[in-house]
Coordinates of C-alpha atoms and ligand atoms in Angstrom, one line a residue:
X23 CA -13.6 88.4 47.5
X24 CA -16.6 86.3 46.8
X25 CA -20.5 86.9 47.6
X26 CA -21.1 84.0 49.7
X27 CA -19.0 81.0 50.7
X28 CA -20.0 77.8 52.0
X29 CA -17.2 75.8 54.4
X30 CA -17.2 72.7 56.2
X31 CA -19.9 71.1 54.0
X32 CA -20.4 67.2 52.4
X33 CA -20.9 68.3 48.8
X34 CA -23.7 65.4 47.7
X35 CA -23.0 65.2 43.9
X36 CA -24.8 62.5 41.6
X37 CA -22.4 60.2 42.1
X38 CA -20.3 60.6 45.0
X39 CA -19.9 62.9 48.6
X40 CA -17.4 65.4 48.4
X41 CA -15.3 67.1 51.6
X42 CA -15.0 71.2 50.1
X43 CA -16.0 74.9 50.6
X44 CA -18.1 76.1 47.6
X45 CA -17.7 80.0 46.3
X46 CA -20.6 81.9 44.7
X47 CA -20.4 84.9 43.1
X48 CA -23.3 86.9 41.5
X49 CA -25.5 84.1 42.1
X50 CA -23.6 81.3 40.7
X51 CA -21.2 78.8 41.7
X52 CA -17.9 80.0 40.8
X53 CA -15.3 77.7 42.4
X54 CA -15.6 74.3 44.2
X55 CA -12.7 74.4 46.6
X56 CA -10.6 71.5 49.0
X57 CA -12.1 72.3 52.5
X58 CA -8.9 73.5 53.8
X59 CA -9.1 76.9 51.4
X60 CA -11.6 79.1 52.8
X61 CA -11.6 82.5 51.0
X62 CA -12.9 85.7 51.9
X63 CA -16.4 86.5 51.3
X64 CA -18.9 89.5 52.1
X65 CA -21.3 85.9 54.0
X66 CA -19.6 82.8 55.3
X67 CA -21.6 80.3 56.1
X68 CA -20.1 77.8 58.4
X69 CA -21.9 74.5 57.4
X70 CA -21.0 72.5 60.2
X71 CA -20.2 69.3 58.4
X72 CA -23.6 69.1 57.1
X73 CA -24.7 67.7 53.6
X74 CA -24.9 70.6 50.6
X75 CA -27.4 69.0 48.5
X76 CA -28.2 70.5 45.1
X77 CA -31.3 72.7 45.1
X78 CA -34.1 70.0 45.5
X79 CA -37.0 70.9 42.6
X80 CA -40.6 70.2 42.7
X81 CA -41.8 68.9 39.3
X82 CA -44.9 69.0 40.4
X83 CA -47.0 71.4 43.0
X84 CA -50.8 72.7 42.5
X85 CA -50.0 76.2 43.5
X86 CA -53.7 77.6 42.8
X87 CA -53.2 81.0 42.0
X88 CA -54.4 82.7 40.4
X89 CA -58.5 82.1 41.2
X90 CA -58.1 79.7 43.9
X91 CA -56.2 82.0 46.4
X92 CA -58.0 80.5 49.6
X93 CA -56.6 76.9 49.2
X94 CA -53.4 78.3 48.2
X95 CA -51.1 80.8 46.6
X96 CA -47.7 81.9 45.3
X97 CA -46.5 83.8 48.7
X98 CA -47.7 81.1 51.0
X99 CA -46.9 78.2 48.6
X100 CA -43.3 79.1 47.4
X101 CA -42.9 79.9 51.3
X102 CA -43.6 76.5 52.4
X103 CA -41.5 75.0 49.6
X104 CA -38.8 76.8 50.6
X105 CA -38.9 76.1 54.6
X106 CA -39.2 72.7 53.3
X107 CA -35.8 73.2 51.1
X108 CA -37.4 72.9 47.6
X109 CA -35.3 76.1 46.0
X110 CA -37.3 75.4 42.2
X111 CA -41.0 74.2 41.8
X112 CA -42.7 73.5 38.7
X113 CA -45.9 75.1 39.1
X114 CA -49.6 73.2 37.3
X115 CA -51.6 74.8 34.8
X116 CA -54.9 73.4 36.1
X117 CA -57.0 74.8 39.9
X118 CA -56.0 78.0 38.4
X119 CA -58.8 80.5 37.2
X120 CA -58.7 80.9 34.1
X121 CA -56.3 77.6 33.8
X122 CA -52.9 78.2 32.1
X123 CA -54.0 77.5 28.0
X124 CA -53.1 80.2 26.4
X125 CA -50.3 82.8 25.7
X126 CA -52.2 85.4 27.0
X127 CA -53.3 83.6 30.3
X128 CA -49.8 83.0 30.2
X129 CA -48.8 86.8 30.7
X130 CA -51.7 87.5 32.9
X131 CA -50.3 84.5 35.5
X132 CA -47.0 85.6 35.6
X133 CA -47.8 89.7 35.9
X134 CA -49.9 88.2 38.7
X135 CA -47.9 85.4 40.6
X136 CA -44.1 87.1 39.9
X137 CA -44.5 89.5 42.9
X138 CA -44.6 86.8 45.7
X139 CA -42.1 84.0 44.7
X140 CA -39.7 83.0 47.4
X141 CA -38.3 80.5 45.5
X142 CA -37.7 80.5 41.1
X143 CA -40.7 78.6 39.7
X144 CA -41.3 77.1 36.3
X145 CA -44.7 76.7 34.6
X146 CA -46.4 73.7 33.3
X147 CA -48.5 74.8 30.2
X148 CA -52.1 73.5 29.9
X149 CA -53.1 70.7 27.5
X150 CA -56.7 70.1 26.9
X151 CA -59.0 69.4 23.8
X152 CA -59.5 73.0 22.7
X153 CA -55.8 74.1 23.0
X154 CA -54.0 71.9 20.5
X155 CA -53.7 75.5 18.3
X156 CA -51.5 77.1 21.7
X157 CA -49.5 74.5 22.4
X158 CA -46.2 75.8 20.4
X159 CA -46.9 79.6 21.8
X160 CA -47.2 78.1 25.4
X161 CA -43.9 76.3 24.7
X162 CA -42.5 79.6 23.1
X163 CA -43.1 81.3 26.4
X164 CA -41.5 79.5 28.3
X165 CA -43.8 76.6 29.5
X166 CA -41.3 73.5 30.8
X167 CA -43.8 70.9 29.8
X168 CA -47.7 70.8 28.9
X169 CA -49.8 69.1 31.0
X170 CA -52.8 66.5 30.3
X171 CA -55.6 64.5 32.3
X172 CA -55.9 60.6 30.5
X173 CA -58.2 59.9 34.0
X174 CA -61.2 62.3 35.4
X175 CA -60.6 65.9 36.5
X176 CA -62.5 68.8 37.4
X177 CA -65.1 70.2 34.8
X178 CA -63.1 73.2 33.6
X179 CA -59.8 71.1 33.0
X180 CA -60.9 68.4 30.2
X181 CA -59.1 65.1 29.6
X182 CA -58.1 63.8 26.7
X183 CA -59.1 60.7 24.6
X184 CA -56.2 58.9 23.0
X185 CA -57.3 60.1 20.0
X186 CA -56.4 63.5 20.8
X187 CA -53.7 62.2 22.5
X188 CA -52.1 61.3 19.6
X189 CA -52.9 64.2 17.9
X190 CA -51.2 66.5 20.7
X191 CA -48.3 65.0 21.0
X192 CA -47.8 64.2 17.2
X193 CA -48.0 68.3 17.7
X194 CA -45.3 68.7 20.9
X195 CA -42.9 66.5 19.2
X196 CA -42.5 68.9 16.1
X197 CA -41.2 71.5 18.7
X198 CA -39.9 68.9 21.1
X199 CA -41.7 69.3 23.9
X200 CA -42.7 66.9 26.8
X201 CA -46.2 66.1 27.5
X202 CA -47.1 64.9 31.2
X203 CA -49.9 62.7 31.7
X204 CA -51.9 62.0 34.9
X205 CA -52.3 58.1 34.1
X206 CA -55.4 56.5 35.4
X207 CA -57.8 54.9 32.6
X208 CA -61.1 57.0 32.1
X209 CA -63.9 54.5 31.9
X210 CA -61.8 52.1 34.5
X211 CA -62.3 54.2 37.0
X212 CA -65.9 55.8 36.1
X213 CA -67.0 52.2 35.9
X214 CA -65.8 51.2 39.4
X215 CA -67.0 54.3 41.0
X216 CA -70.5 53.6 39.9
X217 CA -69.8 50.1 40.3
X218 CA -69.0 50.7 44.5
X219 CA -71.9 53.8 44.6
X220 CA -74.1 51.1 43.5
X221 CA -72.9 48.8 46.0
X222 CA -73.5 51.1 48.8
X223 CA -69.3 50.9 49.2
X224 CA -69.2 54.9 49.6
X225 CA -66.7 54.2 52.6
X226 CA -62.8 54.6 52.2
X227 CA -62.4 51.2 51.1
X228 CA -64.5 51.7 48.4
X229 CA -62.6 54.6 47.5
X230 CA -59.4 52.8 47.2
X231 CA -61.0 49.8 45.0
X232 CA -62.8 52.7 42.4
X233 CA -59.1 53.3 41.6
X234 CA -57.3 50.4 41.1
X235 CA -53.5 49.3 39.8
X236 CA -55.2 48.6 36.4
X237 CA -56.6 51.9 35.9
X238 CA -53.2 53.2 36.4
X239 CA -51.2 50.8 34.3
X240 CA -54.0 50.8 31.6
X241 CA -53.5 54.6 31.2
X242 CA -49.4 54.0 31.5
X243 CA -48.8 51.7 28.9
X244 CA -51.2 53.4 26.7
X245 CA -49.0 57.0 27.1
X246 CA -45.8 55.1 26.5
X247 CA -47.0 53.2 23.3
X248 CA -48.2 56.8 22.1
X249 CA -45.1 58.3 23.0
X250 CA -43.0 55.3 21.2
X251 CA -45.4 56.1 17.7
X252 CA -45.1 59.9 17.7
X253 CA -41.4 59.8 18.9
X254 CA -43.1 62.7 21.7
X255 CA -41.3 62.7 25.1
X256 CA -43.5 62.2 27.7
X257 CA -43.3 62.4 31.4
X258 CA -45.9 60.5 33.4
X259 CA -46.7 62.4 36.5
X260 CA -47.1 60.9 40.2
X261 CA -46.3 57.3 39.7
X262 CA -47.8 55.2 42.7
X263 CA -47.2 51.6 42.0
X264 CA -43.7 49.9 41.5
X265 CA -45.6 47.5 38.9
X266 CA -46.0 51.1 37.2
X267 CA -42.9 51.8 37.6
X268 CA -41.4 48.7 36.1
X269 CA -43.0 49.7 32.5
X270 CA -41.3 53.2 32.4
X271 CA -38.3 51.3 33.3
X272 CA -38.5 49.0 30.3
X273 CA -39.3 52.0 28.0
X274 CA -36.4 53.8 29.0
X275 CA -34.2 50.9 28.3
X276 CA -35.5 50.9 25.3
X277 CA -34.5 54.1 24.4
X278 CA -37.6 56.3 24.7
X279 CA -37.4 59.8 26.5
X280 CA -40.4 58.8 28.9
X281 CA -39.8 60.5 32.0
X282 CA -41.3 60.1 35.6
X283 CA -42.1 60.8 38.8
X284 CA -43.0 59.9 42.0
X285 CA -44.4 61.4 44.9
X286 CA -43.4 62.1 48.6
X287 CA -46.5 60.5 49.9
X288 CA -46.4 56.9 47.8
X289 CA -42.6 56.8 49.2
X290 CA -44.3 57.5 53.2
X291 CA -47.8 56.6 53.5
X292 CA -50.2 53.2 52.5
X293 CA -53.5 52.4 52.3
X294 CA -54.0 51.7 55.5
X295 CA -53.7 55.6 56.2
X296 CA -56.6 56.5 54.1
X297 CA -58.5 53.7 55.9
X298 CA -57.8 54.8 58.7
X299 CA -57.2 58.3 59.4
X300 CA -59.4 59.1 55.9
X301 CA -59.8 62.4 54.0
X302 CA -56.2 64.3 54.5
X303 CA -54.6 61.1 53.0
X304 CA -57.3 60.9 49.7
X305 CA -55.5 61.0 46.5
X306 CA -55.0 60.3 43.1
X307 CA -54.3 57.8 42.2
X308 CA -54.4 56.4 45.5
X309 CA -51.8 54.9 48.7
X310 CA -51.0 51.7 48.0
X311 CA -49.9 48.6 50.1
X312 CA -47.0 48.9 52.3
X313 CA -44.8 46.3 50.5
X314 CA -45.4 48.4 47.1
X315 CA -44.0 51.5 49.2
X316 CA -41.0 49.5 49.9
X317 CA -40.6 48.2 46.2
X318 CA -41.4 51.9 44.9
X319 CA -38.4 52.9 46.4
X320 CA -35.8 50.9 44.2
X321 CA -36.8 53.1 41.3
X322 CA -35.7 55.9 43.2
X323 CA -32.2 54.6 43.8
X324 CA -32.6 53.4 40.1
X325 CA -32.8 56.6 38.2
X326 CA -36.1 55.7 36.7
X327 CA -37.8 58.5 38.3
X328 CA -36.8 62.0 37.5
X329 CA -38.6 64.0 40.5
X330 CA -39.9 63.2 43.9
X331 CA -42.2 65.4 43.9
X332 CA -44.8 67.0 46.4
X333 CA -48.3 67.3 44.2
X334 CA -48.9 69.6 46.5
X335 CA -53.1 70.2 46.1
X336 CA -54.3 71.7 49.1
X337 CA -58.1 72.8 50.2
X338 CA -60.1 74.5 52.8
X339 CA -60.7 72.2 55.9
X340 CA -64.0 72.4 54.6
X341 CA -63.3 70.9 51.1
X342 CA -62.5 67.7 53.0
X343 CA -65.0 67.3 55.8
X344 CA -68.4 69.1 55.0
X345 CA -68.2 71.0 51.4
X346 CA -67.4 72.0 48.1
X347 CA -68.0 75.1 46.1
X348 CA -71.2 74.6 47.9
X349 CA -71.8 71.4 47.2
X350 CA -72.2 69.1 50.3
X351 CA -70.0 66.5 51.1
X352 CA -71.8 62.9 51.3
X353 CA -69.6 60.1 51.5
X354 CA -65.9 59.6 50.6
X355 CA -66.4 59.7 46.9
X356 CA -67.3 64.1 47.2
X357 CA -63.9 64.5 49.6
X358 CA -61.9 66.6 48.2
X359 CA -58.4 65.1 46.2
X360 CA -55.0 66.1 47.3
X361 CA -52.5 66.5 50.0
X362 CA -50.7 69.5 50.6
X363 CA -47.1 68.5 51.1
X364 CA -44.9 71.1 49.7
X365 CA -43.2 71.7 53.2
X366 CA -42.3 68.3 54.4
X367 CA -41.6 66.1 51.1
X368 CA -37.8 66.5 51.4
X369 CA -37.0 66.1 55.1
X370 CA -39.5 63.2 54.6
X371 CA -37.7 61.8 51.2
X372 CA -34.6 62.2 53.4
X373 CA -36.0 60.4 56.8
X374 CA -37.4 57.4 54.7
X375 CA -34.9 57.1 52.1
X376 CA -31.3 57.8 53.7
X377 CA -32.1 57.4 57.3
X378 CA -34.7 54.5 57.0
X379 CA -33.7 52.7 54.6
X380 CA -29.9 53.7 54.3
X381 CA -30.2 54.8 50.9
X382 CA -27.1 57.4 49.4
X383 CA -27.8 60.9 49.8
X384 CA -26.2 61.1 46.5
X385 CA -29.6 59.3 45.2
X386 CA -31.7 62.5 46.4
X387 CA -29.1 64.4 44.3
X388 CA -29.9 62.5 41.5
X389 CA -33.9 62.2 41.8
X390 CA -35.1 65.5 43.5
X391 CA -32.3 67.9 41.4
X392 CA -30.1 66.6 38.7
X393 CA -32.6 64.4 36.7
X394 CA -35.7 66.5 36.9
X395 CA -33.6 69.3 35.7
X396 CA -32.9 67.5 32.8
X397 CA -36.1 66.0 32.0
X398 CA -37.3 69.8 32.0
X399 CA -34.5 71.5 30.2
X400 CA -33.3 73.5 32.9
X401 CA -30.0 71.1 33.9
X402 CA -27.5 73.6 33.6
X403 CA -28.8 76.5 35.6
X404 CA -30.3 74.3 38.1
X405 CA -29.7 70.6 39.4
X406 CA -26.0 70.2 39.8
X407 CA -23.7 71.7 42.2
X408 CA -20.6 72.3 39.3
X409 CA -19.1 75.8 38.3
X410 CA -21.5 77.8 36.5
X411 CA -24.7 76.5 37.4
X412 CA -27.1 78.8 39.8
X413 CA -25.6 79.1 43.3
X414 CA -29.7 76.7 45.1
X415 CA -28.8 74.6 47.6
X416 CA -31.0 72.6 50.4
X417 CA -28.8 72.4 53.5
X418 CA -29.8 68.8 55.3
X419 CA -28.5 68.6 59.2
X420 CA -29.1 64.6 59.3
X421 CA -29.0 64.5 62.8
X422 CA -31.6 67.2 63.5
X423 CA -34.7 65.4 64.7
X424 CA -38.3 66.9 64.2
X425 CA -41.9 66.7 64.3
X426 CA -44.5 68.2 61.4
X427 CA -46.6 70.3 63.2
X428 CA -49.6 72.4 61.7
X429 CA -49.0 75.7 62.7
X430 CA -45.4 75.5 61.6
X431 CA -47.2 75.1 58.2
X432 CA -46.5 78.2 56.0
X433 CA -49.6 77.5 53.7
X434 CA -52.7 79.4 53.5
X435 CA -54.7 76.1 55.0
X436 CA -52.5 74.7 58.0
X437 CA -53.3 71.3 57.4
X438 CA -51.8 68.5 55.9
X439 CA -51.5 64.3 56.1
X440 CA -48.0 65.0 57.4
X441 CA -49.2 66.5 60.3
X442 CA -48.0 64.5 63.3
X443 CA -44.9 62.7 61.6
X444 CA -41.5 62.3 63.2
X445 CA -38.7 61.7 61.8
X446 CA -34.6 63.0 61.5
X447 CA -32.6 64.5 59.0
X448 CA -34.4 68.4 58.2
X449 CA -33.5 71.5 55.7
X450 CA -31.5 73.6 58.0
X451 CA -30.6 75.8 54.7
X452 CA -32.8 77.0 51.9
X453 CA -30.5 79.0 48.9
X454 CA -31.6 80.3 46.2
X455 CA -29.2 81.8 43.5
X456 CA -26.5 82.6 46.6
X457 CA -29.3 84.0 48.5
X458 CA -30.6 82.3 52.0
X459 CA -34.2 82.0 51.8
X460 CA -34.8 79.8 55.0
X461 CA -33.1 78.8 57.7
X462 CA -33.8 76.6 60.3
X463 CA -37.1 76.3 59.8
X464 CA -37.9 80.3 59.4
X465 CA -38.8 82.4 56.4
X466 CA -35.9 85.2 55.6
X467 CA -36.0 85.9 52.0
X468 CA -37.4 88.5 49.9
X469 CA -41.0 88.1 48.7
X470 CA -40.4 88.5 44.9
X471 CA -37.0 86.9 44.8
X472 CA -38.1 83.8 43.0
X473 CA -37.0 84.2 39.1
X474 CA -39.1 82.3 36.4
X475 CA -37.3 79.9 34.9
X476 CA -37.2 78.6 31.1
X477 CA -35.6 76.0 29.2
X478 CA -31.5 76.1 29.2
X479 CA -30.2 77.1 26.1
X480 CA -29.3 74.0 24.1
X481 CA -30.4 71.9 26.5
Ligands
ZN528 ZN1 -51.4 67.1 40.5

């Protein structure tokens, strides 16, 4: 007698789409079966002939608490991720008060946030100029990866110079960690700021010219030489540009462990929505062209990229129409950065990708579960779906058509760029560990039931 059985199902594996019932016991996948066996089980779930995907994992998600509970937090954040059929996120040091640097912030975050998981999380650690001496102890804890700003960020959440750089990851190489980078050149992009406030340019094409390709592949190649000197894996976060894209390729090739990512959002939207419909589609780096949407794609159903993620980085309405931490908003350059996505990034990755474009579904198993878990050392419990690995799978009806709408929105501020997008293909199944966190678009897990996750032994 098993747990929980899953019949009728298209098992999407790396590399091919299998017919089969899948058993769980004690939260694990204990026997992958022909469909014709169905055993008995205390919960059968009749899959209707719909695709099992691996647990889909968010390497990346600003989930804000603690300290910035009123643009997001763990119960409302992990909610949405799991409506949307994420089943693992990977949670960012940073828009947390006091951010994630230390092994004792460490303790505080997790006594804090542990409570209100839906889904299991993982942490980033925090890499800035004055932690270089915490780096190993946030590692030891647990941390996935450590995570550092080569372009401008907030004032409590420094960047680093190459110089230090160098020196941190000459550091996380000793204990083999991986340092992620958000890539976009420093003085590039303070220069062209000033360069289109000077012009009077504070509209949102100015915006998108103050953070151009170069800034982003200045910043890239920079990381990946640095990465090739100190032998330091590195994982370069929210890639946006296929040009981008083509470098990490070539490194790769080359042998280096230089992992990536992209996001949701450079795989939907372009430029043209930020000049058009303005500050829910403001970003970092930025939309690009439509034709580089199309081309970003192809290192998706590459392998180059290890994660499609959400960068989830929500806000008060406020944030992005009038003001700040009480600072007012004056032109396009004060809007707050960051679209919340959490909750629509894998029906849309599904839509675009295997709907749109006819790409395999057995490409999302590879970019949204089986390669990020490996490029954060968790392949093993999660990312597959293969005997012994933790029982998360996200359930995809690719018929079901929907809508985004904001009140179906699970996060603390109901808004988001998705708002208004249609598409086909939805989550009709959130598992976690042989549990059903959401189904058909409602919440029905447990508040707490998300586990932190570390690093797989001998991974
Ligand atoms: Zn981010």
């Amino acid at each position: 007698m098993y747990d929980l059985v899953l019949k009728n199902g298209k098992i999407v594996l790396s590399d091919a789409v299998l017919e089969g019932t899948i058993a769980v016991n004690d939260g694990k996948i204990v026997a992958i079966l022909d469909s014709d066996i169905v055993p008995e089980a205390h919960q059968s779930i009749d899959v209707k002939g719909n695709y099992i995907f691996p647990g889909a994992i968010d390497t990346h998600a600003h989930l804000n608490d603690p300290g910035y509970e009123w643009r997001e937090d763990y119960e409302h954040g992990t909610a949405a991720a799991a409506v949307g059929g994420y089943t693992t996120v990977i949670d960012m040091p940073l828009q947390n008060e006091p951010a994630l640097t230390t092994a004792a912030i460490f303790d505080k975050k997790i006594a804090k946030v542990s409570p209100n998981a839906y889904i299991d999380y993982c942490f980033w650690g925090g890499l800035v100029p004055d932690n270089f001496e915490h780096l190993a102890d946030l590692d030891q804890k647990g941390c996935v990866a450590l995570k550092s700003f080569i372009g401008p960020v907030s004032p409590d959440y420094a960047s680093l110079n190459y110089g230090q750089t160098f020196e941190a990851m000459e550091r996380i190489q000793k204990f083999g960690g991986r340092a992620g980078f958000h890539c976009e050149d420093f003085s590039t992009i303070k220069w062209q700021e000033q360069r289109m406030k000077n012009a009077g340019r504070l509209d949102w094409q100015g915006f998108l010219d103050s953070r151009p390709l170069i800034a982003e592949m200045l910043a890239t190649v920079d990381i990946i030489e640095i990465a090739k000197a100190t032998g330091c894996k590195a994982h370069i976060c929210h890639v946006s540009h296929p040009d981008v894209a083509q470098r990490i390729k070539e490194a790769q090739q080359q042998g280096y462990d230089i992992t990536a990512e992209t996001c949701a959002h450079y795989l939907c939207f372009s430029e043209q929505d930020v000049i058009e419909k303005g500050p829910l589609f403001k970003c970092a780096p930025p939309l690009r062209s439509k034709s580089d949407v199309d081309r970003l794609w192809d290192y998706v159903v590459d392998g180059t990229f290890s994660g499609i993620a959400s960068d989830h980085s929500p806000c008060s309405y406020e944030e992005k129409h009038s003001e700040i931490l009480g600072q007012k908003i004056n032109n396009v350059f004060d809007v707050w950065g960051g679209i919340s996505g959490i909750q629509s990034c894998v029906q849309v990755a599904f839509y675009e990708g295997c709907v749109k474009r006819g790409i395999s579904p057995t490409v999302l198993a590879n970019s949204m579960a089986k390669l990020p878990a490996k490029a954060f050392g968790i392949y093993g419990q999660k990312g597959d779906i293969r005997v012994g690995f933790d029982a998360d799978f996200t359930i995809i009806d690719p018929n079901k058509e929907w809508e985004i709408k904001a009140e179906d929105l699970q996060y603390v501020n109901k808004m988001s760029a998705y708002v208004g997008l249609k598409g086909k293909g939805l989550p009709v199944y959130t598992i976690v560990r042989g549990q059903v966190i959401a189904e058909n678009g409602k919440l029905v897990g447990l508040k707490g039931s998300g586990k932190f996750i570390t690093k797989t032994q001998g991974e």
